[in-house]
Coordinates of C-alpha atoms in Angstrom, one line a residue:
Chain A
M97 CA -12.2 -15.1 36.9
G98 CA -10.8 -14.0 33.5
I99 CA -12.4 -11.6 31.3
I100 CA -13.5 -14.4 28.8
K101 CA -14.0 -17.8 30.2
A102 CA -15.5 -20.8 28.2
K103 CA -16.3 -24.0 29.9
Q104 CA -17.2 -27.0 27.7
L105 CA -18.5 -24.8 25.1
V106 CA -20.4 -26.7 22.3
H107 CA -22.1 -24.9 19.2
E108 CA -23.9 -26.9 16.7
Y109 CA -25.1 -25.5 13.4
I110 CA -28.5 -27.2 12.9
R111 CA -30.1 -27.4 9.5
R112 CA -33.7 -28.1 9.0
D113 CA -35.7 -28.9 6.0
E114 CA -39.1 -27.2 5.1
E115 CA -41.0 -29.1 7.6
G116 CA -38.7 -28.3 10.4
N117 CA -37.0 -31.8 10.6
V118 CA -33.4 -31.8 11.4
E119 CA -31.5 -32.4 8.1
S120 CA -27.9 -32.2 9.5
I121 CA -26.0 -31.1 12.6
Q122 CA -22.6 -29.7 12.2
T123 CA -20.5 -29.3 15.4
A124 CA -18.6 -26.1 15.0
L125 CA -17.5 -26.0 18.6
D126 CA -16.7 -29.1 20.5
H127 CA -16.4 -28.7 24.3
V128 CA -13.9 -25.8 24.3
D129 CA -12.4 -24.5 27.5
L130 CA -10.7 -21.1 27.5
D131 CA -9.6 -18.7 30.0
V132 CA -8.3 -15.3 29.0
E133 CA -6.8 -12.9 31.6
P134 CA -7.7 -9.1 31.3
G135 CA -4.9 -7.3 29.3
Q136 CA -3.7 -10.4 27.4
F137 CA -3.0 -10.6 23.7
I138 CA -4.3 -13.8 22.4
A139 CA -4.0 -15.0 18.9
I140 CA -6.3 -17.7 17.4
L141 CA -5.1 -19.8 14.5
G142 CA -6.9 -22.6 12.6
H143 CA -7.9 -23.6 9.1
N144 CA -11.1 -22.5 7.2
G145 CA -13.8 -24.1 9.0
S146 CA -12.0 -25.0 12.2
G147 CA -14.4 -23.0 14.5
K148 CA -12.5 -19.7 15.0
S149 CA -15.1 -17.4 13.9
T150 CA -17.9 -19.3 15.6
L151 CA -16.0 -19.0 18.8
A152 CA -15.5 -15.3 18.1
K153 CA -19.2 -14.6 17.6
H154 CA -20.0 -16.2 21.1
I155 CA -17.6 -13.7 22.7
N156 CA -19.8 -10.9 21.2
A157 CA -23.1 -12.7 21.9
L158 CA -23.8 -12.9 18.2
L159 CA -24.2 -16.5 18.7
T160 CA -25.1 -18.5 21.9
P161 CA -23.9 -21.8 23.2
T162 CA -25.8 -25.0 22.3
E163 CA -24.2 -26.5 25.4
G164 CA -21.7 -25.4 27.9
S165 CA -21.2 -21.7 28.8
L166 CA -19.2 -18.7 28.0
W167 CA -18.9 -15.7 30.2
V168 CA -17.5 -12.3 29.1
N169 CA -16.4 -10.3 32.3
G170 CA -18.5 -12.6 34.3
M171 CA -21.7 -12.3 32.3
D172 CA -23.3 -15.2 30.9
V173 CA -23.8 -14.7 27.1
S174 CA -26.7 -17.3 27.1
E175 CA -28.9 -14.8 29.2
E176 CA -31.0 -12.4 27.4
Q177 CA -30.4 -9.4 29.5
N178 CA -26.6 -9.8 29.2
V179 CA -26.6 -9.5 25.4
L180 CA -26.1 -5.6 25.3
P181 CA -23.7 -5.3 28.2
V182 CA -21.8 -8.1 26.6
R183 CA -21.4 -6.4 23.3
Q184 CA -20.3 -3.1 25.1
T185 CA -17.6 -5.1 26.9
A186 CA -16.4 -7.1 23.8
G187 CA -16.2 -5.2 20.5
M188 CA -15.6 -6.8 17.1
V189 CA -13.8 -5.9 14.0
F190 CA -14.6 -7.8 10.9
Q191 CA -12.6 -8.8 7.6
N192 CA -13.9 -6.3 5.3
P193 CA -13.8 -2.6 6.2
D194 CA -16.3 -1.6 3.7
N195 CA -19.1 -3.6 5.3
Q196 CA -18.3 -1.8 8.8
I197 CA -18.4 1.8 7.7
I198 CA -21.8 3.4 7.3
A199 CA -21.4 7.1 7.6
S200 CA -20.1 9.4 4.8
V201 CA -17.7 11.4 7.2
V202 CA -15.0 9.5 9.3
E203 CA -15.9 11.2 12.6
E204 CA -19.7 10.5 12.2
D205 CA -18.9 6.8 11.6
V206 CA -16.8 6.6 14.7
G207 CA -19.5 8.6 16.7
F208 CA -22.5 6.2 15.5
G209 CA -21.9 3.6 18.2
P210 CA -21.7 5.9 21.2
E211 CA -24.7 7.9 19.9
N212 CA -26.6 4.7 19.7
I213 CA -26.2 3.8 23.4
G214 CA -27.2 7.4 24.3
V215 CA -23.9 8.9 25.3
P216 CA -24.2 12.7 25.8
T217 CA -23.1 14.7 22.8
E218 CA -20.3 16.4 24.4
E219 CA -18.7 13.0 25.5
I220 CA -19.3 11.6 22.1
W221 CA -17.1 14.2 20.5
Q222 CA -14.6 13.6 23.2
R223 CA -14.6 9.7 22.6
V224 CA -14.5 10.2 18.8
E225 CA -11.4 12.4 19.0
E226 CA -9.8 9.9 21.5
S227 CA -10.5 6.9 19.5
L228 CA -9.3 8.5 16.3
K229 CA -6.1 9.5 17.8
S230 CA -5.5 6.0 19.3
V231 CA -5.6 4.5 15.8
G232 CA -3.6 7.4 14.3
M233 CA -6.4 8.6 12.1
L234 CA -7.4 12.0 13.8
E235 CA -6.1 14.0 10.8
Y236 CA -8.6 12.3 8.6
R237 CA -11.6 13.0 11.0
T238 CA -13.5 15.2 8.4
H239 CA -12.7 13.0 5.3
S240 CA -14.8 10.6 3.5
P241 CA -14.3 7.0 4.2
N242 CA -14.5 6.2 0.4
K243 CA -11.1 8.0 -0.3
L244 CA -9.2 6.1 2.4
S245 CA -6.8 3.1 1.8
G246 CA -7.9 -0.3 3.0
G247 CA -5.7 -0.1 6.0
Q248 CA -6.9 3.4 6.9
K249 CA -10.6 2.2 6.5
Q250 CA -9.9 -0.7 8.9
R251 CA -8.4 1.7 11.4
V252 CA -11.6 3.9 11.2
A253 CA -13.6 0.7 11.9
I254 CA -11.5 -0.1 14.9
A255 CA -11.8 3.6 16.1
G256 CA -15.7 3.0 15.9
V257 CA -15.2 0.0 18.1
V258 CA -12.7 1.8 20.6
A259 CA -15.3 4.6 20.9
M260 CA -17.5 2.2 22.7
Q261 CA -14.7 1.8 25.3
P262 CA -14.8 -2.1 25.2
K263 CA -12.6 -4.0 27.6
C264 CA -11.9 -6.6 24.9
I265 CA -11.8 -6.4 21.1
V266 CA -12.0 -9.4 18.9
F267 CA -10.4 -9.0 15.4
D268 CA -11.8 -11.6 13.1
E269 CA -9.2 -11.7 10.1
P270 CA -8.8 -8.0 10.2
T271 CA -6.0 -8.0 7.5
A272 CA -7.3 -10.6 5.1
M273 CA -8.1 -8.0 2.4
L274 CA -5.2 -5.4 3.0
D275 CA -2.0 -4.7 1.3
P276 CA 1.4 -5.0 3.3
N277 CA 1.3 -1.6 4.7
G278 CA -2.3 -1.8 5.6
R279 CA -1.5 -5.1 7.4
K280 CA 1.4 -3.6 9.3
E281 CA -0.9 -0.6 10.5
V282 CA -3.8 -2.7 11.7
I283 CA -1.6 -5.0 13.6
R284 CA 0.4 -2.1 15.1
T285 CA -2.9 -0.5 16.1
A286 CA -4.0 -3.8 17.8
H287 CA -0.8 -4.0 19.8
E288 CA -0.9 -0.2 20.8
L289 CA -4.5 -0.6 22.1
N290 CA -3.4 -3.6 24.0
Q291 CA -0.3 -1.9 25.6
K292 CA -1.5 1.6 26.1
K293 CA -5.2 1.2 26.9
G294 CA -5.0 -2.3 28.4
V295 CA -7.5 -3.6 26.0
T296 CA -7.6 -7.4 25.9
V297 CA -7.0 -8.5 22.3
I298 CA -8.2 -11.6 20.6
L299 CA -6.6 -11.8 17.1
I300 CA -7.8 -14.3 14.5
T301 CA -5.7 -14.6 11.5
H302 CA -4.2 -16.7 8.7
Y303 CA -0.9 -14.7 8.6
M304 CA 1.7 -16.5 10.8
E305 CA 3.9 -13.4 11.0
E306 CA 1.2 -11.5 12.8
V307 CA 1.1 -13.9 15.5
V308 CA 4.7 -13.7 16.8
D309 CA 4.3 -10.8 19.3
A310 CA 1.2 -12.4 20.9
D311 CA 1.2 -13.4 24.6
R312 CA -0.4 -16.8 23.7
V313 CA -1.4 -18.6 20.7
I314 CA -4.4 -21.1 20.4
V315 CA -4.6 -23.4 17.6
M316 CA -8.2 -24.8 16.6
D317 CA -9.0 -27.8 14.6
Q318 CA -12.4 -29.3 14.0
G319 CA -14.0 -27.1 16.8
K320 CA -11.5 -28.2 19.4
V321 CA -8.6 -26.3 20.9
V322 CA -5.6 -28.6 19.9
M323 CA -2.6 -26.5 20.8
Q324 CA -1.9 -23.7 23.1
G325 CA 1.3 -21.8 24.2
T326 CA 3.5 -19.0 23.5
P327 CA 4.4 -18.2 19.8
R328 CA 7.9 -20.0 20.4
E329 CA 6.4 -23.1 21.7
I330 CA 3.7 -23.2 19.0
F331 CA 6.0 -22.4 16.1
S332 CA 8.6 -24.9 17.1
Q333 CA 6.3 -27.7 16.1
V334 CA 6.2 -27.2 12.4
G335 CA 5.1 -30.8 11.6
K336 CA 2.1 -30.6 13.9
L337 CA 1.1 -27.1 12.5
K338 CA 1.1 -28.5 8.9
E339 CA -1.2 -31.3 9.9
Y340 CA -3.7 -28.7 11.0
R341 CA -3.2 -27.1 7.6
L342 CA -1.3 -24.1 9.1
D343 CA 2.3 -22.9 8.6
V344 CA 5.0 -21.1 10.4
P345 CA 6.6 -17.7 9.6
Q346 CA 9.0 -17.7 6.6
I347 CA 11.9 -16.6 9.0
T348 CA 11.1 -19.8 11.2
I349 CA 11.2 -22.1 8.1
L350 CA 14.5 -20.7 7.0
A351 CA 16.0 -21.1 10.4
D352 CA 14.8 -24.6 10.5
L353 CA 16.4 -25.5 7.2
L354 CA 19.7 -24.0 8.2
R355 CA 19.6 -26.1 11.4
Q356 CA 18.9 -29.1 9.4
S357 CA 21.8 -28.3 7.2
G358 CA 24.1 -28.7 10.4
L359 CA 24.2 -25.0 11.6
D360 CA 23.9 -24.3 15.2
I361 CA 20.6 -22.5 15.3
P362 CA 18.0 -23.3 18.0
V363 CA 14.4 -24.3 17.2
G364 CA 11.6 -21.7 17.3
V365 CA 13.3 -18.8 15.9
L366 CA 10.6 -16.3 15.2
T367 CA 11.9 -12.8 14.0
R368 CA 14.3 -11.5 11.5
E369 CA 16.3 -10.0 14.5
E370 CA 16.7 -13.3 16.2
L371 CA 18.0 -15.0 12.9
V372 CA 20.4 -12.1 12.2
G373 CA 21.7 -12.5 15.7
H374 CA 22.3 -16.2 15.3
I375 CA 23.9 -15.7 11.9
L376 CA 26.2 -13.1 13.1
R377 CA 27.2 -15.3 16.0
L378 CA 28.0 -18.1 13.7
A379 CA 30.0 -15.8 11.3
Q380 CA 31.6 -14.3 14.4
V381 CA 30.7 -10.8 13.4
E382 CA 30.1 -8.5 16.3
P383 CA 26.7 -6.9 16.0
P384 CA 27.5 -3.2 16.5
A385 CA 25.9 -1.8 19.7
K386 CA 23.1 0.3 18.8
Chain B
M270 CA 0.7 -13.7 -29.9
S271 CA 0.2 -11.4 -26.9
I272 CA -1.7 -8.8 -25.4
I273 CA -0.4 -5.3 -25.6
L274 CA -1.6 -2.2 -23.8
D275 CA -0.7 1.2 -25.5
K276 CA -0.9 4.3 -23.3
V277 CA -4.2 3.1 -21.5
N278 CA -6.0 5.6 -19.3
H279 CA -9.0 5.1 -17.4
I280 CA -10.8 7.9 -15.6
Y281 CA -13.8 7.2 -13.4
S282 CA -16.7 9.8 -13.2
P283 CA -15.0 12.1 -15.6
G284 CA -16.1 15.7 -15.4
T285 CA -17.5 15.4 -11.9
A286 CA -16.2 16.2 -8.4
Y287 CA -15.5 12.5 -8.1
E288 CA -13.1 12.2 -11.0
I289 CA -10.4 9.7 -10.3
Q290 CA -7.6 8.8 -12.7
A291 CA -7.4 5.1 -12.1
L292 CA -5.0 4.2 -14.9
K293 CA -2.4 6.6 -16.3
D294 CA -0.6 5.8 -19.6
V295 CA 0.0 2.3 -18.9
N296 CA 2.1 0.5 -21.5
L297 CA 2.4 -3.3 -21.2
K298 CA 3.1 -6.3 -23.3
I299 CA 2.0 -9.7 -22.0
E300 CA 3.5 -12.4 -23.8
D301 CA 1.9 -15.8 -24.4
G302 CA 2.6 -18.4 -21.6
Q303 CA 4.0 -16.0 -19.1
F304 CA 3.4 -16.1 -15.3
I305 CA 2.9 -12.6 -14.2
G306 CA 2.2 -11.1 -10.7
I307 CA 0.8 -7.7 -10.3
I308 CA 1.2 -6.0 -7.0
G309 CA 0.3 -2.6 -5.7
H310 CA -1.3 -0.8 -2.6
T311 CA -5.2 -0.8 -2.3
G312 CA -6.3 1.7 -4.8
S313 CA -3.2 1.5 -7.0
G314 CA -5.2 0.4 -10.2
K315 CA -4.7 -3.3 -10.2
S316 CA -8.3 -4.4 -10.4
T317 CA -9.1 -1.7 -12.9
L318 CA -6.1 -2.8 -15.0
I319 CA -7.1 -6.5 -15.2
Q320 CA -10.7 -5.5 -16.0
H321 CA -9.6 -3.9 -19.0
L322 CA -7.7 -7.1 -20.2
N323 CA -11.0 -8.9 -21.1
G324 CA -12.8 -5.9 -22.1
L325 CA -15.1 -5.6 -19.1
M326 CA -14.0 -2.0 -18.7
K327 CA -13.2 0.4 -21.6
A328 CA -10.2 2.5 -21.5
T329 CA -10.9 6.2 -21.5
S330 CA -8.1 6.6 -24.0
G331 CA -5.5 4.3 -25.5
A332 CA -5.6 1.1 -27.3
I333 CA -5.5 -2.7 -26.4
Y334 CA -4.3 -5.3 -28.8
F335 CA -5.3 -8.9 -28.4
H336 CA -3.3 -11.1 -30.7
G337 CA -2.7 -8.1 -32.9
K338 CA -6.2 -6.9 -33.1
D339 CA -7.5 -3.7 -31.6
I340 CA -10.2 -4.8 -29.1
Y341 CA -12.0 -1.4 -29.4
D342 CA -12.5 -2.0 -33.3
E343 CA -16.4 -2.1 -34.2
D344 CA -16.0 -5.5 -35.6
F345 CA -13.9 -7.0 -32.7
D346 CA -15.7 -9.8 -31.0
L347 CA -15.7 -8.9 -27.2
R348 CA -17.6 -12.2 -26.4
E349 CA -14.8 -14.2 -28.0
L350 CA -12.1 -12.1 -26.0
R351 CA -13.9 -12.9 -22.7
N352 CA -14.0 -16.6 -23.6
R353 CA -10.3 -16.5 -24.2
V354 CA -9.4 -14.3 -21.3
G355 CA -10.8 -15.8 -18.1
L356 CA -11.3 -13.6 -15.0
V357 CA -11.6 -15.0 -11.5
F358 CA -12.7 -12.0 -9.3
Q359 CA -11.9 -11.4 -5.6
Y360 CA -14.0 -13.8 -3.4
P361 CA -15.3 -15.7 -6.5
E362 CA -17.2 -18.0 -4.2
H363 CA -19.8 -15.2 -3.8
Q364 CA -20.7 -15.7 -7.2
L365 CA -21.7 -19.4 -6.9
F366 CA -25.5 -19.9 -7.5
E367 CA -26.6 -23.1 -8.9
T368 CA -28.0 -26.0 -6.8
T369 CA -25.1 -28.3 -7.5
I370 CA -21.4 -27.8 -7.9
F371 CA -21.5 -29.7 -11.4
D372 CA -24.2 -27.3 -12.7
D373 CA -22.4 -24.3 -11.5
V374 CA -19.4 -25.2 -13.3
C375 CA -21.3 -26.0 -16.5
F376 CA -22.8 -22.5 -16.6
G377 CA -19.8 -20.8 -18.3
P378 CA -19.3 -23.4 -21.1
K379 CA -23.1 -23.5 -21.7
N380 CA -23.0 -19.8 -21.9
Q381 CA -20.4 -20.1 -24.7
G382 CA -22.9 -21.8 -26.7
L383 CA -21.5 -25.4 -26.1
S384 CA -23.9 -28.4 -26.1
K385 CA -25.0 -29.9 -22.8
E386 CA -22.8 -32.9 -23.3
E387 CA -19.8 -30.8 -24.3
A388 CA -20.3 -28.4 -21.3
G389 CA -20.6 -31.5 -19.0
L390 CA -17.3 -32.7 -20.3
R391 CA -15.6 -29.5 -19.7
A392 CA -17.1 -29.3 -16.2
F393 CA -15.8 -32.8 -15.4
E394 CA -12.2 -32.0 -16.6
A395 CA -12.1 -28.7 -14.8
L396 CA -13.4 -30.2 -11.4
R397 CA -10.9 -32.9 -11.7
N398 CA -8.1 -30.3 -12.5
V399 CA -9.0 -28.2 -9.3
G400 CA -9.0 -31.6 -7.3
M401 CA -12.6 -31.7 -6.3
P402 CA -13.7 -35.3 -5.0
E403 CA -16.2 -36.7 -7.4
E404 CA -18.7 -37.7 -4.7
L405 CA -19.1 -33.9 -4.2
Y406 CA -20.2 -33.0 -7.8
Y407 CA -23.8 -33.3 -7.2
Q408 CA -24.0 -31.6 -3.7
S409 CA -24.7 -28.0 -3.2
P410 CA -21.6 -25.7 -3.4
F411 CA -22.9 -23.8 -0.4
D412 CA -22.0 -26.6 1.9
L413 CA -18.4 -26.5 1.1
S414 CA -15.5 -24.9 3.1
G415 CA -14.2 -21.4 2.0
G416 CA -11.2 -23.0 0.1
Q417 CA -13.3 -25.7 -1.8
K418 CA -15.9 -23.1 -2.7
R419 CA -13.1 -21.1 -4.3
R420 CA -11.8 -24.0 -6.1
V421 CA -15.3 -24.6 -7.7
A422 CA -15.4 -21.0 -8.7
I423 CA -12.0 -21.3 -10.4
A424 CA -13.2 -24.5 -12.1
G425 CA -16.1 -22.5 -13.5
V426 CA -13.6 -20.3 -15.3
L427 CA -11.2 -23.0 -16.3
A428 CA -14.1 -24.8 -17.9
M429 CA -14.4 -22.2 -20.5
K430 CA -10.8 -23.2 -21.5
P431 CA -9.2 -19.6 -21.3
E432 CA -5.9 -18.9 -22.9
V433 CA -5.3 -16.3 -20.3
L434 CA -6.3 -16.8 -16.7
I435 CA -6.5 -13.7 -14.4
L436 CA -6.9 -14.1 -10.8
D437 CA -7.7 -11.2 -8.4
E438 CA -6.3 -12.2 -5.0
P439 CA -7.3 -15.7 -5.2
T440 CA -5.9 -16.6 -1.8
A441 CA -7.5 -13.8 0.4
G442 CA -8.9 -15.2 3.5
L443 CA -7.7 -18.6 2.9
D444 CA -5.8 -20.7 5.5
P445 CA -2.1 -21.4 4.7
A446 CA -2.7 -24.9 3.3
G447 CA -5.5 -23.4 1.1
R448 CA -3.3 -20.7 0.0
D449 CA -0.8 -23.3 -1.2
E450 CA -3.4 -25.5 -2.8
I451 CA -4.8 -22.7 -5.0
L452 CA -1.5 -21.5 -5.9
D453 CA 0.1 -24.9 -6.7
L454 CA -3.1 -25.5 -9.0
V455 CA -2.6 -22.2 -10.8
A456 CA 1.0 -23.1 -11.2
R457 CA 0.3 -26.5 -12.6
M458 CA -2.2 -25.0 -15.1
H459 CA 0.4 -22.7 -16.3
R460 CA 3.0 -25.4 -16.6
E461 CA 1.0 -28.2 -18.0
R462 CA -1.4 -26.3 -20.2
G463 CA 0.9 -23.3 -21.0
I464 CA -1.9 -20.9 -20.2
T465 CA -0.9 -17.3 -19.5
V466 CA -1.5 -16.5 -15.8
I467 CA -1.9 -13.0 -14.2
L468 CA -1.9 -13.1 -10.5
V469 CA -2.8 -10.1 -8.5
S470 CA -1.7 -10.6 -4.9
H471 CA -0.9 -8.7 -1.7
S472 CA 1.5 -11.4 -0.6
M473 CA 5.1 -10.7 -1.6
E474 CA 6.1 -14.2 -0.5
D475 CA 3.6 -15.7 -2.8
V476 CA 4.6 -13.6 -5.8
A477 CA 8.4 -14.3 -5.2
K478 CA 7.7 -18.0 -5.1
Y479 CA 5.6 -18.4 -8.2
V480 CA 5.8 -15.8 -10.9
Q481 CA 8.4 -15.0 -13.5
R482 CA 7.7 -11.4 -14.0
I483 CA 6.2 -8.6 -11.5
V484 CA 4.3 -5.6 -12.5
V485 CA 4.3 -3.0 -9.7
M486 CA 1.3 -0.7 -9.8
N487 CA 1.4 2.8 -8.0
R488 CA -1.2 5.5 -8.5
G489 CA -2.4 4.1 -11.8
S490 CA 1.0 3.9 -13.4
V491 CA 3.4 1.0 -13.9
M492 CA 6.1 1.7 -11.4
Y493 CA 8.5 -1.5 -12.0
D494 CA 8.2 -4.3 -14.5
G495 CA 10.7 -7.1 -14.3
T496 CA 11.8 -10.3 -12.8
P497 CA 11.2 -10.8 -8.9
K498 CA 14.8 -10.3 -8.3
E499 CA 14.9 -7.0 -10.3
V500 CA 11.8 -5.6 -8.7
F501 CA 12.5 -6.5 -5.1
R502 CA 16.0 -4.9 -5.4
H503 CA 13.9 -1.7 -5.0
Y504 CA 12.5 -2.8 -1.7
K505 CA 13.0 0.6 -0.1
E506 CA 11.0 2.2 -2.8
L507 CA 8.4 -0.4 -2.6
E508 CA 7.9 0.3 1.0
A509 CA 7.4 4.0 0.3
V510 CA 4.4 3.1 -1.9
G511 CA 2.7 0.7 0.8
L512 CA 4.5 -2.5 -0.4
A513 CA 7.3 -4.6 0.9
A514 CA 9.7 -7.3 -0.2
P515 CA 9.7 -11.0 0.9
Q516 CA 10.8 -11.5 4.5
V517 CA 14.1 -13.2 3.4
T518 CA 15.2 -10.2 1.1
Y519 CA 15.2 -8.0 4.2
L520 CA 17.2 -10.6 6.2
M521 CA 19.8 -10.7 3.5
N522 CA 20.1 -7.0 3.3
E523 CA 20.7 -6.7 6.9
L524 CA 23.2 -9.3 6.9
K525 CA 25.0 -7.6 3.9
A526 CA 25.0 -4.4 6.0
Y527 CA 27.0 -6.2 8.7
G528 CA 29.6 -7.2 6.0
L529 CA 28.5 -10.8 5.2
K530 CA 28.9 -11.8 1.8
V531 CA 25.3 -12.9 1.0
D532 CA 23.1 -12.8 -2.0
T533 CA 20.7 -9.7 -1.5
D534 CA 18.7 -10.8 -4.5
A535 CA 17.3 -13.9 -2.8
T536 CA 13.7 -13.6 -2.8
T537 CA 12.7 -17.3 -1.8
I538 CA 13.6 -19.4 1.3
A539 CA 15.4 -21.9 -1.0
E540 CA 17.6 -19.1 -2.5
A541 CA 18.2 -17.6 1.0
R542 CA 19.3 -21.0 2.4
A543 CA 21.6 -21.7 -0.4
S544 CA 23.3 -18.2 0.0
L545 CA 23.6 -18.4 3.7
L546 CA 25.1 -21.8 3.8
E547 CA 27.7 -20.7 1.2
A548 CA 28.5 -17.6 3.1
L549 CA 28.7 -19.4 6.5
T550 CA 30.7 -22.4 5.6
G551 CA 32.9 -20.2 3.3
I552 CA 33.7 -18.0 6.4
D553 CA 34.4 -21.1 8.5
S554 CA 36.9 -22.5 6.0
Q555 CA 38.7 -19.1 5.7
K556 CA 39.0 -18.9 9.5
N557 CA 40.4 -22.6 9.6
D558 CA 43.0 -21.5 7.0
F559 CA 44.1 -18.6 9.1
H560 CA 44.5 -20.8 12.3
R561 CA 46.6 -23.3 10.2

């Protein structure tokens, strides 16, 4: 069984009036099946309101299924006694770093989680050091989070999650509020945690460029999983993505336009390196061996 | 007619241990009808800068002139300035508060002292301009999707009929289609109404596609001020301060390094496509000549 497995998962937001009568029911997740293997890097795309964040909140047991089931590392999130172990298995990083940082010194913020679950003091400091190192923020350990840039704050927030030693981290639009450098830092950190520590990563984002290195891309629409595949498979279907209010990376659009103008360039070009390679081939310029 | 900033400085918490100089000798002239992008890393002073433009924040030193009048003069009407310079904050949907969408959009014009009827007319026009379906006007704004809520919030500012519209990262957190919708709406307001638009953004691609002029902020100072082409020519310097150039600009520069005759000033997909087609088919024809 995968580390995250959903079977016919349904979530309905039910609104009631003052007397408790049901006013409206909104189906946010509509029979979702999902199976994520440990160590995978999964990206979830979908327009605002497509159900991405609702799904993410189930993985962290912040929400429980209305119907169907979701297991995190074999634990059913619907069962009360599993809530805390689930949250220790799957950590979550949110959009706004300012809402996730509570302490006035970086290292204390990172140590807050482990302290809360009763980790012995010595081990807390060990974990703090290790997690700050893994996000490249060790030299800022005694700084105030207020003076950090957006990307640095977000990395401190990630370190706070890493210090809980989760097997899986869900990133819910972690770069939406960051400048270009901050975005790069955070995405690089997510990949490093995935590769070096084997952490399973679920990345929810609206930036198509951030998805090209994922193992698998999942596209959601109206609470359903509507597309699934490698980034190349997904981004080869420009028309379909546009229907779901999504896009493809700039480089993919450019490669597509060039192909439509008659140049011999394949579908699904994802990165700048690939497109440079194709253009050099067409121009019959030898790329110098690096 | 214009907004002129003359050596504007802003210092937060002066005289304390937390003193930070957020703006340093900023000189800017914003002409009527321009579409300007402001870029800069987090903490570079962008948000502080735009809050000076409608008098929400007061400069520690320096002067700001709106249509030739010093806004810090005792008899200058700051209320009037705020009516004419509309500011859409980050995540403006957090500021929605009325029970219906229509009432929420009416709030601004009513506050300007307009009659109920006049405010209603303004609200209708603004909601139509942002493309809000009429059947939603009397529903709660809190039931809308993120992108729609943001459109209602922007309508609230448009209903005040500002001459200058300032938007602080209006597309943060929106899906790609939502991003395009908001930016197309703003571009249309600029084109059809001739209003001045100042767009603060972290997306270099969006800035390159929409604006005529880019102001780059770094550590509280203006680092570059020019057309997108002029500014993105400095892509290496921009990277050093936490920014970047559009993806296609990097592509063109890499290809140029390999000896291809491509236009490194291309900042949009359309420009890159044109230049690449010319370069590639050009090379082809030369090669054919050679073989002949």
